[in-house]
Structures are given as structure tokens and as C-alpha cells.
XYZ file of C-alpha atoms in Angstrom:
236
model
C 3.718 -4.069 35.955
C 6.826 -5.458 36.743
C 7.328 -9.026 35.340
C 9.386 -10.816 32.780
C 8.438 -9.507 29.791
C 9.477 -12.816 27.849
C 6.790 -14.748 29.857
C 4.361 -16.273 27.000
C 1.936 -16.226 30.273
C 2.381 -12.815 30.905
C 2.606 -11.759 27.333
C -0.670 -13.334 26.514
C -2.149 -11.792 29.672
C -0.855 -8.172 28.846
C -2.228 -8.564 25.209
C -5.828 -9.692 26.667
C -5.833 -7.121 28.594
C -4.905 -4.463 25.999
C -7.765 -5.681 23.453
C -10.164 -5.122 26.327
C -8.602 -1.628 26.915
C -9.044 -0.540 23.382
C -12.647 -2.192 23.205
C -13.619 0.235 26.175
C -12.124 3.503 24.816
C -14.776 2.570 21.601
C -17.531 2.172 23.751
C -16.818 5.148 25.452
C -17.599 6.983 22.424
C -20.808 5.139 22.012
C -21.584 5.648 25.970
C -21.150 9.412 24.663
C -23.764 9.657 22.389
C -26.423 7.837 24.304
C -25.422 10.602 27.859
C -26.081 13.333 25.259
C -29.368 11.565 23.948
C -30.272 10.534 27.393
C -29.991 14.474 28.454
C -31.730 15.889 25.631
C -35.040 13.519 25.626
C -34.950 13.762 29.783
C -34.856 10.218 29.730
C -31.845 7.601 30.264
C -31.177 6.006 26.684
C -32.402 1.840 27.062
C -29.223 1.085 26.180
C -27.087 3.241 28.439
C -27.369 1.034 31.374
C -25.978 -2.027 29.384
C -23.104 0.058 28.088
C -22.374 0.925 31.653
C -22.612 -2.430 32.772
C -20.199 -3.498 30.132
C -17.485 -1.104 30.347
C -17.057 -2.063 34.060
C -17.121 -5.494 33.543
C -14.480 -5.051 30.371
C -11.985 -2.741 33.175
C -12.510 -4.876 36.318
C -11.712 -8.129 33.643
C -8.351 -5.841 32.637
C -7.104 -6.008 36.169
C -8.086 -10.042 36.430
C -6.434 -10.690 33.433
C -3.327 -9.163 34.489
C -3.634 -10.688 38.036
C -3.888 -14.236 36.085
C -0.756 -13.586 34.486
C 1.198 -12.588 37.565
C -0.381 -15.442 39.659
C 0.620 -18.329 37.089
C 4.440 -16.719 36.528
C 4.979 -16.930 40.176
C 2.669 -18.661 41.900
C 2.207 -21.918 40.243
C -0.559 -23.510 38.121
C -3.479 -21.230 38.461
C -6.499 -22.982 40.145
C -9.867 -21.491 40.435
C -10.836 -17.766 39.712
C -7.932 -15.267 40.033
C -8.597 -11.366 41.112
C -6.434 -8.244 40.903
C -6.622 -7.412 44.883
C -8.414 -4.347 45.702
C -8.430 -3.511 49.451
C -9.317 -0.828 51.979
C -7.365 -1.784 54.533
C -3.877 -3.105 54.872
C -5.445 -5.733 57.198
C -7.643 -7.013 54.595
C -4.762 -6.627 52.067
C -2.053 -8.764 53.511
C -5.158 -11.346 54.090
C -5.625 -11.587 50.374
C -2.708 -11.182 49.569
C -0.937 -14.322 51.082
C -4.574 -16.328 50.002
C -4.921 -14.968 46.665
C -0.882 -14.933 45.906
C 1.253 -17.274 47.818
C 4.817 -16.565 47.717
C 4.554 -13.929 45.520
C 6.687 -11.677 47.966
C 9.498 -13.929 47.568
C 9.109 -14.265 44.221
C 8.389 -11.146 42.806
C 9.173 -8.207 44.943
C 8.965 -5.677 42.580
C 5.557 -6.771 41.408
C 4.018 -7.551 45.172
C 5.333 -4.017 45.991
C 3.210 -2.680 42.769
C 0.119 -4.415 44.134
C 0.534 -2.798 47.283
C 1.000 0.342 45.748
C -1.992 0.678 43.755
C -4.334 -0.278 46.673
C -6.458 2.530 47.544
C -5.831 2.201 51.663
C -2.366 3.485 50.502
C -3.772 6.820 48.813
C -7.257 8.507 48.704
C -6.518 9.479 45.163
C -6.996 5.663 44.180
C -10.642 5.096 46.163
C -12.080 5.159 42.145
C -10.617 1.143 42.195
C -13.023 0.578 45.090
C -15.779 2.425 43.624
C -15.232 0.222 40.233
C -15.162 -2.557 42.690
C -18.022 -2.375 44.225
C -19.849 -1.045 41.134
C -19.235 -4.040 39.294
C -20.524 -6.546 41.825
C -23.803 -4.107 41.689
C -23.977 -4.783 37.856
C -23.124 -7.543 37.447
C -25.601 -9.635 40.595
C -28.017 -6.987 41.346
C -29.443 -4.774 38.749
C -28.802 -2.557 36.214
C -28.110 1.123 36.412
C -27.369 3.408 33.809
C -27.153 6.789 36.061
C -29.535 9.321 36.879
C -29.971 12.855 35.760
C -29.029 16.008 38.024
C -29.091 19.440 37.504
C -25.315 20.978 37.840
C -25.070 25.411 38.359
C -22.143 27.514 37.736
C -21.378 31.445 38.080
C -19.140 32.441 35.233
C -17.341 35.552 36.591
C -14.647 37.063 34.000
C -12.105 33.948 33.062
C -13.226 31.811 36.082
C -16.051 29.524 37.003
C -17.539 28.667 39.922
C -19.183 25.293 40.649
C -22.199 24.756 42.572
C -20.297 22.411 44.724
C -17.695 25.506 45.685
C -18.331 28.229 47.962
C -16.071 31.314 48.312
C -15.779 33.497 51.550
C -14.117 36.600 50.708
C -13.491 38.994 54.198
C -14.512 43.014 54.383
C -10.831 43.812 52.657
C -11.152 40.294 50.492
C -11.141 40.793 46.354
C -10.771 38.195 43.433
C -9.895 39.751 40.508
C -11.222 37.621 36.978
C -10.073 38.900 34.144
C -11.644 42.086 33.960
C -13.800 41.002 36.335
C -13.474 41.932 40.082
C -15.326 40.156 43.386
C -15.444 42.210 46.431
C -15.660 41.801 49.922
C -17.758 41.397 52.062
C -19.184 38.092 50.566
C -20.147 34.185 50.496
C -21.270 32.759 47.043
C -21.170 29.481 45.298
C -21.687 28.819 41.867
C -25.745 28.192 42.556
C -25.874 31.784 43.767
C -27.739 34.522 41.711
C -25.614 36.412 39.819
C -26.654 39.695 40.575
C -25.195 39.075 44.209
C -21.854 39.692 43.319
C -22.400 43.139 41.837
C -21.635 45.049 38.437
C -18.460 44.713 38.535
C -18.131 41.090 38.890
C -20.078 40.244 35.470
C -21.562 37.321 36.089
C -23.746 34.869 34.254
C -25.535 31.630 35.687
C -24.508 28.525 33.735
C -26.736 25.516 34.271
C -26.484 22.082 32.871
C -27.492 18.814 33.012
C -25.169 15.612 34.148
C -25.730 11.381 34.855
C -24.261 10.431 37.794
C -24.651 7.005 39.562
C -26.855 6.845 41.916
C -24.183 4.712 44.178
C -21.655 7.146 44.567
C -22.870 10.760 43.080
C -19.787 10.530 40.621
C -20.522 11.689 37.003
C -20.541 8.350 35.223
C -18.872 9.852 31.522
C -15.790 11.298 33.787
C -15.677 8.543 36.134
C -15.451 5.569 33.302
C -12.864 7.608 31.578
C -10.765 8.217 34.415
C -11.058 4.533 35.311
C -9.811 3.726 31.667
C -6.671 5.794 31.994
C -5.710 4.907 34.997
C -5.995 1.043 34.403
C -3.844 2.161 30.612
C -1.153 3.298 33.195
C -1.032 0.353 35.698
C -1.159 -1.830 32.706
């Protein structure tokens, strides 16, 4: 974030907000071990909802925090609840925006052009801030959720490997060559597809695995916390 760096405010806000960062990367770990017990006993751990719950909570708070910050260095005596935007549309941005921040365009350019960067309307790679958006408000006033199991396939064909969510359409003259491995054409495979398909020279093996993934948005909740918590390290 742009903001003057000598700001006790924002100083204090960017320190809050780093405690709760480092907090989260330690209960990552612990999240961790309870996926791995959760997957061997075919049951979720009782405690991995609650972990869940908590590490959302802990990196939608990171964004508030620095949103308070920002909000009383600019924007005058903070009054009421203060939230780090996060829109879908520009429409419902610039609505918020001018509610949530008054004059903070005048103000603070540089830091009203950072909020509008790091709004996921603006690029599809940042629709995980919705997804923490809306999973939080689930947490936190409907239920809890710690994930549910799913069964994840893979073709491991010389050096590469080929997820079950991937299919591959090679043509009559079509070849991939995998290490010592080759695929030939004609074929369509994906990595749920029986091994034996692909032929001897391919030398493939099925992989299978188990995952959690939340049951709100199919992502895989170990991969999807941790790329929350870097990404929030970098707007930080």
C-alpha cells in the first residue's frame, strides 16, 4: 500500500495486520496435519472446520485492518465498522467506494488507484478475494464447514502428469513425447483414463489421491488458504 509510512495510524494498522499474517502461516501448519488426519481416518478432523473458520476470519480481518488505517489517514475520524472493498463490478465499486471512503481520490491517489487495482472485476486472476469474501460471511453467520473429501486421478506418463480435470486430443499424425515416454495419435485421454489406453509405449501409471475441497466453490481448501495468505503478504 501506498501511504505515509510515518503515519502512527497506519503504522499501527500495518503492524496489526502483520501479527495476524504470521498467526495464519502457523495455523496453516496445524490446518496441515488435521487435512492429512482427516484423509487418512476418512473422516474430517472436529477441529478442521474451526481452523478453517479462523484462518478466514484472521485474512479477511488483515484487509480491514489495513482499510482502517487508510480510512482514518485520509478520510477523517473513523466512525462505525470499516471494510477493505471487495467488488465484482465497477458499478458496485465506485458505490462503495465514495460510501465507504469519501475523498479518498483526492486525497490519496496512489492508494485509491491500489484499491481499484486489486478488485477482482479488474482481473479474473483476483476472483480468490471474492471467494474469501463470501466464504467468510458463510463462516462466520451460517455454519461451519471444514471441506469435504473427493477423490482426485492422474496418468503419470514419462516426466508429465495428467490431471483428471485435463483432457488431451492428439490428431491421426499428433505425438507427445515424455521423457522416454511417447503418446500417439489417434487419441483423447484425461488423467481418469485407464492407463493401458495409451499403449506400451506411453508407460503409464494411474495415480489416485484423496483432497478437501469446500463444498462452496470446489477449490482445494490447503491450496486455496495458502494462496490467499500470499497474496494478502503482497498487497500488504
Amino acid at each position: 500500500m501506498v501511504i505515509n509510512e510515518k503515519s502512527e495510524i497506519w503504522t499501527s494498522a500495518r503492524d496489526d495486520s502483520g501479527r495476524l499474517l504470521e498467526s495464519v502461516e502457523t495455523q496453516l501448519k496445524r490446518i496441515e496435519l488435521h487435512l492429512d488426519w482427516s484423509i487418512r481416518n476418512e473422516k474430517p478432523h472436529r477441529e478442521l472446520d474451526i481452523d478453517i473458520k479462523n484462518i478466514i476470519e484472521n485474512l479477511r480481518s488483515t484487509l480491514d485492518y489495513l482499510a482502517y488505517g487508510i480510512y482514518a489517514e485520509y478520510c477523517g475520524p473513523p466512525n462505525g465498522k470499516i471494510y477493505f472493498p471487495i467488488c465484482k463490478t465497477k458499478a458496485e465499486f465506485d458505490k462503495k467506494i465514495e460510501k465507504w471512503f469519501p475523498n479518498l481520490k483526492v486525497n490519496a491517489l496512489k492508494t485509491f488507484e491500489i484499491f481499484t487495482e486489486y478488485q477482482p472485476f479488474q482481473n479474473r486472476e483476483l476472483a480468490w478475494l471474492s471467494d474469501m469474501r463470501d466464504l467468510s460471511v458463510t463462516l462466520k453467520h451460517k455454519r461451519l464447514s471444514g471441506g469435504i473429501p473427493r477423490e482426485r486421478q492422474a496418468l503419470e506418463v514419462g516426466n508429465l502428469i495428467f490431471q483428471d480435470d485435463v483432457e488431451v486430443i492428439l490428431g491421426p499424425k499428433g505425438k507427445i513425447q515424455c521423457g522416454d515416454s511417447v503418446v500417439t495419435g489417434p487419441k483423447r485421454f484425461s488423467g481418469a483414463s485407464d492407463p493401458n489406453t495409451l499403449g506400451q509405449s506411453a508407460k503409464a501409471r494411474k495415480l489416485v489421491w484423496k483432497e478437501y475441497i469446500f463444498n462452496y466453490n470446489s477449490k482445494e481448501v490447503l491450496s486455496f488458504l495458502t494462496h490467499c495468505h500470499r497474496e494478502i503478504s503482497r498487497i500488504r
